[in-house]
Amino acid sequence: MSFKKFLKESFFPRSFTCDACGIETFDNNLCPACLEKTVFNNKIFCPICGRKTFRREICIECKSNPPLFEGAVSPFVYEGTIVTLIHKFKNGEPYLKEYFADMIVGKFSELSPFDYITFVPMTKKAERKRGYNQAKLLAESISERVNIPVVDVVKKVKETPAQKTLSIRERAKNLENCFKQQNGLPLLDKNVLLVDDVLTTGATAEAISLKLFKTGATRVFLATIASVEYKPNKKPVT
């Protein structure tokens, strides 16, 4: 830890500062200004993909192309303050896993029971570069809260371009032969929760869900910190 960071954490410990902007706050993870710019996904959402939508029914995307996972939850909409928090979580602030895990567990009443928790993997090279896999840290924090074991089921065996720069079709193509399941794990006839940071098109969750089913899982559910709002009038990405 640098001397500057040591001084900051000594005089302004994380429990006393806003996780997003760093201003003093003594009773919340976020200051009033950052909280105001946080969009909670706690009102109207699709019962399958879990994304915020305009009315409480299955969204058109899930109707036309149902995902392999049967249900998903995300406590936040991916905009405003939460974009900053997730960026920090992925880039040197792993302590944010605790706040995110608390918020995700608060949404579990919307899911069916599950037997195991797993996570979206990174290649060894990418994990070494970042220093950790944020999805794995999040899964482990969730596990501590609900007393359900984490299993390392799927490996990422190929580096891929950042998904956010690609269209829906390009994302699916990008992930071909990217993941490999490990056989011999105790998933036969079990329900599994897959953990990731953000749900956008769902291409990554689809690719990993397929591998989970190949290991014997019966049902797969998805939990993410945030999801992109479903906007039916938006021109579809091709």
mmCIF file with all atom_site columns, N, CA, C and O in Angstrom, residues 3 12 18 29 43 46 50 65 75 79 102 127 129 132 138 158 163 175 181 199 202 210 213 222 224 231:
data_model
loop_
_atom_site.group_PDB
_atom_site.id
_atom_site.type_symbol
_atom_site.label_atom_id
_atom_site.label_alt_id
_atom_site.label_comp_id
_atom_site.label_asym_id
_atom_site.label_entity_id
_atom_site.label_seq_id
_atom_site.pdbx_PDB_ins_code
_atom_site.Cartn_x
_atom_site.Cartn_y
_atom_site.Cartn_z
_atom_site.occupancy
_atom_site.B_iso_or_equiv
_atom_site.pdbx_formal_charge
_atom_site.auth_seq_id
_atom_site.auth_comp_id
_atom_site.auth_asym_id
_atom_site.auth_atom_id
_atom_site.pdbx_PDB_model_num
ATOM 1   N N  . PHE A 1 3   ? 2.060   5.167   0.659   1.00 0.00 ? 3   PHE A N  1
ATOM 2   C CA . PHE A 1 3   ? 1.923   6.010   1.844   1.00 0.00 ? 3   PHE A CA 1
ATOM 3   C C  . PHE A 1 3   ? 0.694   6.906   1.739   1.00 0.00 ? 3   PHE A C  1
ATOM 4   O O  . PHE A 1 3   ? -0.035  7.122   2.715   1.00 0.00 ? 3   PHE A O  1
ATOM 5   N N  . PHE A 1 12  ? -9.609  8.525   6.635   1.00 0.00 ? 12  PHE A N  1
ATOM 6   C CA . PHE A 1 12  ? -10.940 8.407   6.022   1.00 0.00 ? 12  PHE A CA 1
ATOM 7   C C  . PHE A 1 12  ? -11.188 6.938   5.688   1.00 0.00 ? 12  PHE A C  1
ATOM 8   O O  . PHE A 1 12  ? -11.153 6.537   4.532   1.00 0.00 ? 12  PHE A O  1
ATOM 9   N N  . CYS A 1 18  ? -17.865 7.625   1.135   1.00 0.00 ? 18  CYS A N  1
ATOM 10  C CA . CYS A 1 18  ? -18.703 7.127   0.046   1.00 0.00 ? 18  CYS A CA 1
ATOM 11  C C  . CYS A 1 18  ? -17.870 6.232   -0.866  1.00 0.00 ? 18  CYS A C  1
ATOM 12  O O  . CYS A 1 18  ? -16.781 6.616   -1.304  1.00 0.00 ? 18  CYS A O  1
ATOM 13  N N  . ASN A 1 29  ? -23.075 3.232   2.472   1.00 0.00 ? 29  ASN A N  1
ATOM 14  C CA . ASN A 1 29  ? -21.999 3.008   1.511   1.00 0.00 ? 29  ASN A CA 1
ATOM 15  C C  . ASN A 1 29  ? -21.900 4.153   0.512   1.00 0.00 ? 29  ASN A C  1
ATOM 16  O O  . ASN A 1 29  ? -20.829 4.390   -0.055  1.00 0.00 ? 29  ASN A O  1
ATOM 17  N N  . LYS A 1 43  ? -38.387 -2.530  -8.924  1.00 0.00 ? 43  LYS A N  1
ATOM 18  C CA . LYS A 1 43  ? -39.788 -2.228  -9.216  1.00 0.00 ? 43  LYS A CA 1
ATOM 19  C C  . LYS A 1 43  ? -40.341 -3.152  -10.303 1.00 0.00 ? 43  LYS A C  1
ATOM 20  O O  . LYS A 1 43  ? -40.869 -4.213  -10.019 1.00 0.00 ? 43  LYS A O  1
ATOM 21  N N  . CYS A 1 46  ? -38.333 -7.969  -15.863 1.00 0.00 ? 46  CYS A N  1
ATOM 22  C CA . CYS A 1 46  ? -38.677 -9.226  -16.520 1.00 0.00 ? 46  CYS A CA 1
ATOM 23  C C  . CYS A 1 46  ? -38.433 -10.384 -15.550 1.00 0.00 ? 46  CYS A C  1
ATOM 24  O O  . CYS A 1 46  ? -37.360 -10.471 -14.952 1.00 0.00 ? 46  CYS A O  1
ATOM 25  N N  . GLY A 1 50  ? -34.566 -10.645 -15.572 1.00 0.00 ? 50  GLY A N  1
ATOM 26  C CA . GLY A 1 50  ? -34.424 -9.787  -14.403 1.00 0.00 ? 50  GLY A CA 1
ATOM 27  C C  . GLY A 1 50  ? -34.133 -8.335  -14.702 1.00 0.00 ? 50  GLY A C  1
ATOM 28  O O  . GLY A 1 50  ? -33.965 -7.525  -13.792 1.00 0.00 ? 50  GLY A O  1
ATOM 29  N N  . ASN A 1 65  ? -36.506 -15.313 -27.758 1.00 0.00 ? 65  ASN A N  1
ATOM 30  C CA . ASN A 1 65  ? -35.290 -16.124 -27.680 1.00 0.00 ? 65  ASN A CA 1
ATOM 31  C C  . ASN A 1 65  ? -34.998 -16.429 -26.213 1.00 0.00 ? 65  ASN A C  1
ATOM 32  O O  . ASN A 1 65  ? -34.100 -15.846 -25.608 1.00 0.00 ? 65  ASN A O  1
ATOM 33  N N  . PRO A 1 75  ? -29.649 -6.312  -8.432  1.00 0.00 ? 75  PRO A N  1
ATOM 34  C CA . PRO A 1 75  ? -30.218 -5.254  -7.586  1.00 0.00 ? 75  PRO A CA 1
ATOM 35  C C  . PRO A 1 75  ? -30.134 -3.851  -8.166  1.00 0.00 ? 75  PRO A C  1
ATOM 36  O O  . PRO A 1 75  ? -30.838 -2.963  -7.707  1.00 0.00 ? 75  PRO A O  1
ATOM 37  N N  . GLU A 1 79  ? -26.383 1.955   -14.790 1.00 0.00 ? 79  GLU A N  1
ATOM 38  C CA . GLU A 1 79  ? -26.272 3.368   -15.168 1.00 0.00 ? 79  GLU A CA 1
ATOM 39  C C  . GLU A 1 79  ? -25.950 4.175   -13.918 1.00 0.00 ? 79  GLU A C  1
ATOM 40  O O  . GLU A 1 79  ? -26.029 3.676   -12.789 1.00 0.00 ? 79  GLU A O  1
ATOM 41  N N  . ASP A 1 102 ? -24.274 -8.238  -0.329  1.00 0.00 ? 102 ASP A N  1
ATOM 42  C CA . ASP A 1 102 ? -25.447 -7.940  0.504   1.00 0.00 ? 102 ASP A CA 1
ATOM 43  C C  . ASP A 1 102 ? -26.659 -7.588  -0.354  1.00 0.00 ? 102 ASP A C  1
ATOM 44  O O  . ASP A 1 102 ? -27.780 -8.069  -0.104  1.00 0.00 ? 102 ASP A O  1
ATOM 45  N N  . GLU A 1 127 ? -6.508  -13.012 -15.137 1.00 0.00 ? 127 GLU A N  1
ATOM 46  C CA . GLU A 1 127 ? -6.653  -12.952 -13.683 1.00 0.00 ? 127 GLU A CA 1
ATOM 47  C C  . GLU A 1 127 ? -5.353  -12.499 -13.019 1.00 0.00 ? 127 GLU A C  1
ATOM 48  O O  . GLU A 1 127 ? -5.372  -11.732 -12.057 1.00 0.00 ? 127 GLU A O  1
ATOM 49  N N  . LYS A 1 129 ? -3.171  -10.517 -14.373 1.00 0.00 ? 129 LYS A N  1
ATOM 50  C CA . LYS A 1 129 ? -3.029  -9.095  -14.682 1.00 0.00 ? 129 LYS A CA 1
ATOM 51  C C  . LYS A 1 129 ? -3.878  -8.245  -13.752 1.00 0.00 ? 129 LYS A C  1
ATOM 52  O O  . LYS A 1 129 ? -3.425  -7.193  -13.263 1.00 0.00 ? 129 LYS A O  1
ATOM 53  N N  . TYR A 1 132 ? -7.142  -10.586 -9.417  1.00 0.00 ? 132 TYR A N  1
ATOM 54  C CA . TYR A 1 132 ? -8.253  -11.369 -8.880  1.00 0.00 ? 132 TYR A CA 1
ATOM 55  C C  . TYR A 1 132 ? -9.343  -11.476 -9.929  1.00 0.00 ? 132 TYR A C  1
ATOM 56  O O  . TYR A 1 132 ? -9.369  -10.708 -10.900 1.00 0.00 ? 132 TYR A O  1
ATOM 57  N N  . LEU A 1 138 ? -17.064 -12.224 -5.653  1.00 0.00 ? 138 LEU A N  1
ATOM 58  C CA . LEU A 1 138 ? -18.471 -11.954 -5.374  1.00 0.00 ? 138 LEU A CA 1
ATOM 59  C C  . LEU A 1 138 ? -19.212 -13.238 -5.025  1.00 0.00 ? 138 LEU A C  1
ATOM 60  O O  . LEU A 1 138 ? -20.001 -13.275 -4.073  1.00 0.00 ? 138 LEU A O  1
ATOM 61  N N  . LYS A 1 158 ? -9.663  -19.221 -23.645 1.00 0.00 ? 158 LYS A N  1
ATOM 62  C CA . LYS A 1 158 ? -9.276  -18.374 -24.764 1.00 0.00 ? 158 LYS A CA 1
ATOM 63  C C  . LYS A 1 158 ? -9.555  -16.917 -24.440 1.00 0.00 ? 158 LYS A C  1
ATOM 64  O O  . LYS A 1 158 ? -10.635 -16.576 -23.961 1.00 0.00 ? 158 LYS A O  1
ATOM 65  N N  . GLN A 1 163 ? -16.432 -7.639  -24.567 1.00 0.00 ? 163 GLN A N  1
ATOM 66  C CA . GLN A 1 163 ? -17.776 -7.856  -25.093 1.00 0.00 ? 163 GLN A CA 1
ATOM 67  C C  . GLN A 1 163 ? -18.518 -6.542  -25.355 1.00 0.00 ? 163 GLN A C  1
ATOM 68  O O  . GLN A 1 163 ? -19.353 -6.462  -26.264 1.00 0.00 ? 163 GLN A O  1
ATOM 69  N N  . LEU A 1 175 ? -17.488 -15.822 -28.231 1.00 0.00 ? 175 LEU A N  1
ATOM 70  C CA . LEU A 1 175 ? -17.406 -16.767 -27.122 1.00 0.00 ? 175 LEU A CA 1
ATOM 71  C C  . LEU A 1 175 ? -17.340 -18.226 -27.563 1.00 0.00 ? 175 LEU A C  1
ATOM 72  O O  . LEU A 1 175 ? -17.271 -19.120 -26.727 1.00 0.00 ? 175 LEU A O  1
ATOM 73  N N  . GLN A 1 181 ? -15.964 -26.973 -19.765 1.00 0.00 ? 181 GLN A N  1
ATOM 74  C CA . GLN A 1 181 ? -16.459 -27.465 -18.499 1.00 0.00 ? 181 GLN A CA 1
ATOM 75  C C  . GLN A 1 181 ? -15.559 -28.561 -17.940 1.00 0.00 ? 181 GLN A C  1
ATOM 76  O O  . GLN A 1 181 ? -14.893 -29.267 -18.686 1.00 0.00 ? 181 GLN A O  1
ATOM 77  N N  . LEU A 1 199 ? -25.086 -7.879  -16.531 1.00 0.00 ? 199 LEU A N  1
ATOM 78  C CA . LEU A 1 199 ? -25.838 -8.560  -17.586 1.00 0.00 ? 199 LEU A CA 1
ATOM 79  C C  . LEU A 1 199 ? -26.176 -7.537  -18.665 1.00 0.00 ? 199 LEU A C  1
ATOM 80  O O  . LEU A 1 199 ? -26.848 -6.546  -18.395 1.00 0.00 ? 199 LEU A O  1
ATOM 81  N N  . GLY A 1 202 ? -26.514 -11.037 -22.343 1.00 0.00 ? 202 GLY A N  1
ATOM 82  C CA . GLY A 1 202 ? -26.645 -12.389 -21.798 1.00 0.00 ? 202 GLY A CA 1
ATOM 83  C C  . GLY A 1 202 ? -25.828 -13.426 -22.538 1.00 0.00 ? 202 GLY A C  1
ATOM 84  O O  . GLY A 1 202 ? -25.930 -14.615 -22.241 1.00 0.00 ? 202 GLY A O  1
ATOM 85  N N  . LEU A 1 210 ? -24.740 -23.312 -20.896 1.00 0.00 ? 210 LEU A N  1
ATOM 86  C CA . LEU A 1 210 ? -24.652 -24.511 -21.727 1.00 0.00 ? 210 LEU A CA 1
ATOM 87  C C  . LEU A 1 210 ? -23.636 -25.492 -21.154 1.00 0.00 ? 210 LEU A C  1
ATOM 88  O O  . LEU A 1 210 ? -23.880 -26.700 -21.098 1.00 0.00 ? 210 LEU A O  1
ATOM 89  N N  . PHE A 1 213 ? -25.037 -27.210 -18.008 1.00 0.00 ? 213 PHE A N  1
ATOM 90  C CA . PHE A 1 213 ? -25.963 -28.293 -18.331 1.00 0.00 ? 213 PHE A CA 1
ATOM 91  C C  . PHE A 1 213 ? -25.207 -29.548 -18.779 1.00 0.00 ? 213 PHE A C  1
ATOM 92  O O  . PHE A 1 213 ? -25.615 -30.678 -18.487 1.00 0.00 ? 213 PHE A O  1
ATOM 93  N N  . LEU A 1 222 ? -29.158 -16.934 -12.631 1.00 0.00 ? 222 LEU A N  1
ATOM 94  C CA . LEU A 1 222 ? -28.113 -15.930 -12.812 1.00 0.00 ? 222 LEU A CA 1
ATOM 95  C C  . LEU A 1 222 ? -28.277 -14.801 -11.800 1.00 0.00 ? 222 LEU A C  1
ATOM 96  O O  . LEU A 1 222 ? -29.389 -14.347 -11.559 1.00 0.00 ? 222 LEU A O  1
ATOM 97  N N  . THR A 1 224 ? -26.377 -11.020 -10.992 1.00 0.00 ? 224 THR A N  1
ATOM 98  C CA . THR A 1 224 ? -25.384 -10.014 -11.344 1.00 0.00 ? 224 THR A CA 1
ATOM 99  C C  . THR A 1 224 ? -25.584 -8.779  -10.473 1.00 0.00 ? 224 THR A C  1
ATOM 100 O O  . THR A 1 224 ? -26.664 -8.570  -9.909  1.00 0.00 ? 224 THR A O  1
ATOM 101 N N  . LYS A 1 231 ? -35.135 -1.885  -23.142 1.00 0.00 ? 231 LYS A N  1
ATOM 102 C CA . LYS A 1 231 ? -35.862 -0.785  -23.793 1.00 0.00 ? 231 LYS A CA 1
ATOM 103 C C  . LYS A 1 231 ? -36.387 -1.276  -25.125 1.00 0.00 ? 231 LYS A C  1
ATOM 104 O O  . LYS A 1 231 ? -35.673 -1.315  -26.123 1.00 0.00 ? 231 LYS A O  1
#
